[in-house]
CSV table of C-alpha atoms and ligand atoms in Angstrom, one decimal:
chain,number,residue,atom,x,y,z
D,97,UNK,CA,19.8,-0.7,8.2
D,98,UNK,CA,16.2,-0.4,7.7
D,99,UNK,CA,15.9,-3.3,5.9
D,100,UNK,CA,15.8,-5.6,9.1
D,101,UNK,CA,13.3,-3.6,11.0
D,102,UNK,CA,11.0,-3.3,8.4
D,103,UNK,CA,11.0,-7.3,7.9
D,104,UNK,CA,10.7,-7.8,11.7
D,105,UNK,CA,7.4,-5.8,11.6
D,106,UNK,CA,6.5,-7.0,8.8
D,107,UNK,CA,6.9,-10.8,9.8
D,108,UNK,CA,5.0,-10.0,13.2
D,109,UNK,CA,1.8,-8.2,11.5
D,110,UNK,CA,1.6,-10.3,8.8
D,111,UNK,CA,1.6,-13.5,11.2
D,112,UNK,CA,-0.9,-12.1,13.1
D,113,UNK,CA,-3.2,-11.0,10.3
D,114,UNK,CA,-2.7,-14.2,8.2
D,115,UNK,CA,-3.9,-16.1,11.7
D,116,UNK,CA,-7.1,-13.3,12.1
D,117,UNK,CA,-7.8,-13.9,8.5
D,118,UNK,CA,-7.5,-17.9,8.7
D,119,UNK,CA,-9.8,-18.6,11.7
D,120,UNK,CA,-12.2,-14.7,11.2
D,121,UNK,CA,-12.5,-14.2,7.6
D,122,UNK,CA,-14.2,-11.0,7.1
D,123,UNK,CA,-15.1,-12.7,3.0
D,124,UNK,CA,-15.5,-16.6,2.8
D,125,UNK,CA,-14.7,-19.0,0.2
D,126,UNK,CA,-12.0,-16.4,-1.2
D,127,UNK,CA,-8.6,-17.3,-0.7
D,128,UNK,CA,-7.3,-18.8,-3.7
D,129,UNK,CA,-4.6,-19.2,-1.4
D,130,UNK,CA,-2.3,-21.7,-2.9
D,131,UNK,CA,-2.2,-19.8,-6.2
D,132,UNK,CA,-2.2,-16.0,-5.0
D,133,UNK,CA,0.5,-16.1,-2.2
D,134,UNK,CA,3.2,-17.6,-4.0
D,135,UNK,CA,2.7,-14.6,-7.0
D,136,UNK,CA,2.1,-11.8,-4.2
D,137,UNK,CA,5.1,-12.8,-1.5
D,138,UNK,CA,7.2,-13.6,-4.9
D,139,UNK,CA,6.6,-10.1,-6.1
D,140,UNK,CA,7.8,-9.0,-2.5
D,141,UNK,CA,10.8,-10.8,-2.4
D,142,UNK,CA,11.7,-10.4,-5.5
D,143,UNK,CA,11.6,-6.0,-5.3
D,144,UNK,CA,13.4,-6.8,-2.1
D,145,UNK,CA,16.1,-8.7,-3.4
D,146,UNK,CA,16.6,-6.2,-6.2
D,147,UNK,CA,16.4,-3.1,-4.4
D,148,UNK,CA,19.2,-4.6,-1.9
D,149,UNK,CA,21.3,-5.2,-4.5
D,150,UNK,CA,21.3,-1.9,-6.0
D,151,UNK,CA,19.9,1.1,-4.1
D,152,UNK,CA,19.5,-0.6,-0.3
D,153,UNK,CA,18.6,1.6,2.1
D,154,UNK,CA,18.7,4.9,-0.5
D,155,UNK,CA,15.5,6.9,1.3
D,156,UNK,CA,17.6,6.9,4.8
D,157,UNK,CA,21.0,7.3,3.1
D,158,UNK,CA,19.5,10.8,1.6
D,159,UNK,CA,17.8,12.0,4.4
D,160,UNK,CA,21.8,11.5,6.4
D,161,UNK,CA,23.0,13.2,3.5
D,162,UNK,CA,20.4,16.2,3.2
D,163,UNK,CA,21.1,16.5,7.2
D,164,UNK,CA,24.7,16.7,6.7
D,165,UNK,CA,24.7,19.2,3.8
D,166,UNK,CA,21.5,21.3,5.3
D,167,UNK,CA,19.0,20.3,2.7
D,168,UNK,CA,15.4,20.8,2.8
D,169,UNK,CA,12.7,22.7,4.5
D,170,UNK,CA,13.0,21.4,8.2
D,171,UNK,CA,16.6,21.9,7.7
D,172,UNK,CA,16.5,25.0,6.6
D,173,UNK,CA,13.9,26.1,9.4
D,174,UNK,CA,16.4,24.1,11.8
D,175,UNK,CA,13.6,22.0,13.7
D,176,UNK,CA,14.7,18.7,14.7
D,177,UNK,CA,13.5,16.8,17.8
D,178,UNK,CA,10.2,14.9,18.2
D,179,UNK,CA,8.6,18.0,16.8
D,180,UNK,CA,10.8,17.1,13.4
D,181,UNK,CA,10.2,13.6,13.4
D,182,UNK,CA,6.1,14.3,13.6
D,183,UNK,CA,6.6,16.6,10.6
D,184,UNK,CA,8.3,14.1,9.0
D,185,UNK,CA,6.4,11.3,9.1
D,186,UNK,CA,3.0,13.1,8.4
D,187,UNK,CA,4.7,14.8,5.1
D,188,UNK,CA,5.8,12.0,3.7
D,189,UNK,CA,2.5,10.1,4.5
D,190,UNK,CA,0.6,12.9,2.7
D,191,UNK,CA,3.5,12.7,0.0
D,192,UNK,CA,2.4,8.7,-0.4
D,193,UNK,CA,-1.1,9.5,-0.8
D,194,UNK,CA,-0.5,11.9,-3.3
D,195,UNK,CA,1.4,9.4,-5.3
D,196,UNK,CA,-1.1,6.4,-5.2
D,197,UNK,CA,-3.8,9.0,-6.5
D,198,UNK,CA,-1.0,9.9,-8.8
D,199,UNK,CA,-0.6,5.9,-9.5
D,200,UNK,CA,-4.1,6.1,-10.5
D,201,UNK,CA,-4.6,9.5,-12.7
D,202,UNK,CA,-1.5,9.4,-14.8
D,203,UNK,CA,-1.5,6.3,-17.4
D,204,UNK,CA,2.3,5.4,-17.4
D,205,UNK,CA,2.4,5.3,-13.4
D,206,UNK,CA,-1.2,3.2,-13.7
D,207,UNK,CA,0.4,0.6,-16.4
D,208,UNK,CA,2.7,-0.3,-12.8
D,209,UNK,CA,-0.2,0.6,-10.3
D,210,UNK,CA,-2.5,-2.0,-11.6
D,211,UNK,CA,-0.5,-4.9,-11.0
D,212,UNK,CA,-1.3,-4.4,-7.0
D,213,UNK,CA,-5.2,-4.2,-8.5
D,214,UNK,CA,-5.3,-7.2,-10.5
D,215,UNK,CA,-6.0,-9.7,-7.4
D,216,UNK,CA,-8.9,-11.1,-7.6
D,217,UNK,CA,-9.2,-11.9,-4.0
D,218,UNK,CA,-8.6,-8.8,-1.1
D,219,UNK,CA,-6.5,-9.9,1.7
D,220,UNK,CA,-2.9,-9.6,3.8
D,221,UNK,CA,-0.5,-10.4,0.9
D,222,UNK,CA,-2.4,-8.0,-1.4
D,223,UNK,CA,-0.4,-5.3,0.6
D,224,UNK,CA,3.0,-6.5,-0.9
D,225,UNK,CA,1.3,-7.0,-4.0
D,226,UNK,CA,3.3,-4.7,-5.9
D,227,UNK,CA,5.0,-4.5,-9.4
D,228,UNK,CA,9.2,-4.1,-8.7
D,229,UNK,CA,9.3,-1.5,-10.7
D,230,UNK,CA,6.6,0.2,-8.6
D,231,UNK,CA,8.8,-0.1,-6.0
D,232,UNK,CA,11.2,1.6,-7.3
D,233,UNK,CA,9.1,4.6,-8.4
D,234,UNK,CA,8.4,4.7,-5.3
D,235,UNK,CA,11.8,4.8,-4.0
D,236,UNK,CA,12.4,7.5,-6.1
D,237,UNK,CA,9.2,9.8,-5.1
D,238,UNK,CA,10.5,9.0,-1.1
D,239,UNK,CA,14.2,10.4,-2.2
D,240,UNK,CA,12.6,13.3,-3.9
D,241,UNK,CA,10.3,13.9,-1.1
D,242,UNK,CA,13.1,13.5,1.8
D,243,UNK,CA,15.7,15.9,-0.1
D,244,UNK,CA,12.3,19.0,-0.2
D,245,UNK,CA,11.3,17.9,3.4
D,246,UNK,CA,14.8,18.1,4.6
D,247,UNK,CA,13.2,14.4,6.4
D,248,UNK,CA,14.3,13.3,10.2
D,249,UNK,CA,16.6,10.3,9.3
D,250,UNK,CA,14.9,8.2,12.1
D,251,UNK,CA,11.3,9.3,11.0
D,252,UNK,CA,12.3,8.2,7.4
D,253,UNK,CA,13.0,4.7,8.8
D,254,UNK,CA,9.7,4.9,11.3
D,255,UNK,CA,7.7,5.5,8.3
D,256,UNK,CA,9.1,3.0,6.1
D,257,UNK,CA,8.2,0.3,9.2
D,258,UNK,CA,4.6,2.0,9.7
D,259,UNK,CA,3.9,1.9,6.0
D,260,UNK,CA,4.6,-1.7,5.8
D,261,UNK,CA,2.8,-2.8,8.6
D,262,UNK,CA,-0.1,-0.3,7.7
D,263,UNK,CA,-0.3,-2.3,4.5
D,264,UNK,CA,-0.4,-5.4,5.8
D,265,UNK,CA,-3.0,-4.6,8.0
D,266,UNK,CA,-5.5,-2.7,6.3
D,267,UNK,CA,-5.3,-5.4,3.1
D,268,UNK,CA,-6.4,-7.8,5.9
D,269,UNK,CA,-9.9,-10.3,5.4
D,270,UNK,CA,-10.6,-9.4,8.9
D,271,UNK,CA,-13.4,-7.5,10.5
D,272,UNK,CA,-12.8,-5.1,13.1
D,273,UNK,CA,-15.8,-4.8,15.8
D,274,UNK,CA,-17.8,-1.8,14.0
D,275,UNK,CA,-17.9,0.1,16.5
D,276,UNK,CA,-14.1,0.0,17.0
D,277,UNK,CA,-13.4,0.8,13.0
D,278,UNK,CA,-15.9,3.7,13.1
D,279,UNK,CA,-13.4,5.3,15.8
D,280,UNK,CA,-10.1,4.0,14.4
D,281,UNK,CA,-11.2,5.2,10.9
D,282,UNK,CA,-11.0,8.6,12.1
D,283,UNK,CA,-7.5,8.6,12.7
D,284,UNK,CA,-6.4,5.4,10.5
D,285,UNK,CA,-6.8,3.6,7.6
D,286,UNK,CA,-9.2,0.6,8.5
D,287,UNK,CA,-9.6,-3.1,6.6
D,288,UNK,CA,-12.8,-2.3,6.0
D,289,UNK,CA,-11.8,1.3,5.2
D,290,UNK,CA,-9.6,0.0,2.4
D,291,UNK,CA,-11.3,-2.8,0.8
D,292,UNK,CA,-13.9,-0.4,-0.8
D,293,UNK,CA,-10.4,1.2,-3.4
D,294,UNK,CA,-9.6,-2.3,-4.4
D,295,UNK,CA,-14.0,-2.5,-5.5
D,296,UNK,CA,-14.5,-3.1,-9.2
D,297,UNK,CA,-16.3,0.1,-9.8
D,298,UNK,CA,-14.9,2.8,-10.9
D,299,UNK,CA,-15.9,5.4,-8.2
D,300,UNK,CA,-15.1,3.3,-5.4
D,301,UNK,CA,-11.7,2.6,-6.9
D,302,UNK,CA,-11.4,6.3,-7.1
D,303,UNK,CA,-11.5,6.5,-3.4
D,304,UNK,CA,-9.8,5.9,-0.4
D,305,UNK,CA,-6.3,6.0,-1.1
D,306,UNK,CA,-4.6,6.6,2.1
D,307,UNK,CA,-2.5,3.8,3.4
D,308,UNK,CA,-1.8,4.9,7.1
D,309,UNK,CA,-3.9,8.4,8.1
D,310,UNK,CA,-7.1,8.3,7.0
D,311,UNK,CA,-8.0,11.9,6.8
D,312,UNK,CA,-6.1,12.9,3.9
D,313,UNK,CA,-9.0,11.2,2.0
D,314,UNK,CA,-11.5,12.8,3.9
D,315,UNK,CA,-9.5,16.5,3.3
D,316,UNK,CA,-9.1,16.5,-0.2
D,317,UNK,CA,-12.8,14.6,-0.4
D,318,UNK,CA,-11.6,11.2,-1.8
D,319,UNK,CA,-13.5,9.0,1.2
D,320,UNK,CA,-15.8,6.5,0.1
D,321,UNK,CA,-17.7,5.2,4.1
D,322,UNK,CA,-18.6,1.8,2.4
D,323,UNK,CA,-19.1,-0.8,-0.7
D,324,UNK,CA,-22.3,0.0,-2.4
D,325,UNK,CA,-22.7,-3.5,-2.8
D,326,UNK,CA,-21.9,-4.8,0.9
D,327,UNK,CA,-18.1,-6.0,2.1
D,328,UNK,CA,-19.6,-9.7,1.5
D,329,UNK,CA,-21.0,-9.3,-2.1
D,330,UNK,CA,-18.3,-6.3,-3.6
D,331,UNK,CA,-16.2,-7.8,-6.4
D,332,UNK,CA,-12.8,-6.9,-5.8
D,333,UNK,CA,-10.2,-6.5,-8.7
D,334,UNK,CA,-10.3,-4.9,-11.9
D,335,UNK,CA,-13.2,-5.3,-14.9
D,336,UNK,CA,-10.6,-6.5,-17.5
D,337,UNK,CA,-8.2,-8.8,-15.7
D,338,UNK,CA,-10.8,-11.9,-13.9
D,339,UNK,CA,-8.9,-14.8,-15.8
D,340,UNK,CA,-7.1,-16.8,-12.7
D,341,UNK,CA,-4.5,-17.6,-15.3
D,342,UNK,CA,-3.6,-13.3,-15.5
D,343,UNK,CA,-2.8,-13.7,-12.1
D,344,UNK,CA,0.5,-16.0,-12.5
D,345,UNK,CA,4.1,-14.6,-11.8
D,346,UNK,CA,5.4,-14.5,-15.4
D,347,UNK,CA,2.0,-12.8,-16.8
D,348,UNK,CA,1.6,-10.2,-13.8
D,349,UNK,CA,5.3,-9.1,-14.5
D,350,UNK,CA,4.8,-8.8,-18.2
D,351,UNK,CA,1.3,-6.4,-17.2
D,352,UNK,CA,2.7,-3.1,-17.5
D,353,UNK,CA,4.3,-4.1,-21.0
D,354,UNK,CA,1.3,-5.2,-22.3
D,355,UNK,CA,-1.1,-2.9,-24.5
D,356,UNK,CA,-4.7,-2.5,-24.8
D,357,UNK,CA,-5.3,-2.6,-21.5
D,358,UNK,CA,-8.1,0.1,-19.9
D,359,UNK,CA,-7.0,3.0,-17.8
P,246,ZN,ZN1,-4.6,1.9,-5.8
């Protein structure tokens, strides 16, 4: 069920940001369009086309069933309503950060992780960039996380639509008047905002790893305000993967089987 409205917002952002990102480019001369797109919307459509065909819709289907059966905290404390749905959503938000600093401390989950690292470029599609089997470690973190919260079965389905669209939006090449970003940033995660985790340093990697609310990052002191280097002259991607050719389909789904490769 949630599976159409997340594509719907996803289809409308990422329309809009691939225009912004066409005719405003935040970083010229950096597309690599023809050769990146087809590997990152691939990797989309193929997690989508496995995760319909075996756990579709799982996240919401648990949060009906923890409901039903009176499972989890918000259950438990019987508070449903908008009040619930808030909860919700801002739980599972700080759930996700926890996961992608996770993603980036614990090798195994890294080995998975670093697929969505590995472009080379920074822009819209590098927010579906993500290995399947990510996906579905992260399916399994979101049924975890809605059985403990006892999760609002609408917020569940709210959050999978603004995580999506989040991603799309804040792996945009697009510049937000400053001005505008310095008071959005307070609240939500900006391009800009963004850009400086996918740097090829170390400590800027380290940093800024929310994907919707930015002040988790600010909380638990992981906020990075900008590239040391600039937005125009930051490399993006990782130190040991800058071949183009490690960046087709067959080779980035082989990644997290391969050894040798830096933590
Ligand atoms: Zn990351």
């Amino acid at each position: 069920m949630d599976a159409k409205y997340r594509f719907g917002a996803f289809l409308f952002v990422f329309l809009i940001m691939a225009s912004w990102e066409y005719f405003k480019p935040r970083r010229k001369n950096d597309q690599q369009r023809l050769t990146r797109w087809p590997v990152n919307l691939g990797l989309m459509i193929l997690s989508s086309i496995l995760v319909r065909i075996t756990v579709g819709g799982i996240v919401y289907k648990c949060a009906l069933i923890a409901a039903e059966k009176n499972i989890g905290l918000l259950n438990w404390i019987d508070l449903s309503g908008i009040i619930g749905t808030v909860i919700t959503l801002i739980l599972l938000d700080l759930i996700i950060y926890g996961q992608h600093v996770a993603s980036h401390k614990v090798p195994m989950i890294w080995k998975l992780h670093q697929v969505h690292h590995t472009d080379l470029v920074y822009d819209t599609t590098t927010g579906v960039r993500f290995h399947p089997l990510e996906i579905f470690f992260s399916l399994v973190v979101k049924v975890v996380a809605v059985f403990l919260i006892g999760a609002d079965p609408v917020a569940v389905i709210i959050f999978e639509v603004i995580l999506n669209v989040c991603a799309v939006f804040n792996h945009g090449n697009v510049k937000l008047p400053l001005a505008v970003d310095e008071q959005l940033r307070k609240i939500l995660v900006t391009p800009d905002m963004h850009r400086v985790h996918h740097s090829i340093y170390r400590n800027e990697t380290d940093s800024n790893y929310g994907f919707s609310i930015s002040i988790w990052d600010r909380i638990f002191g992981t906020y990075i305000d900008q590239p040391q280097d600039g937005h125009f002259e930051m490399k993006i991607g990782l130190p040991y993967a800058r071949e183009i050719e490690d960046g087709e389909f067959q080779k980035v789904l082989m990644l997290p089987f391969k050894k040798n490769l830096s933590s």
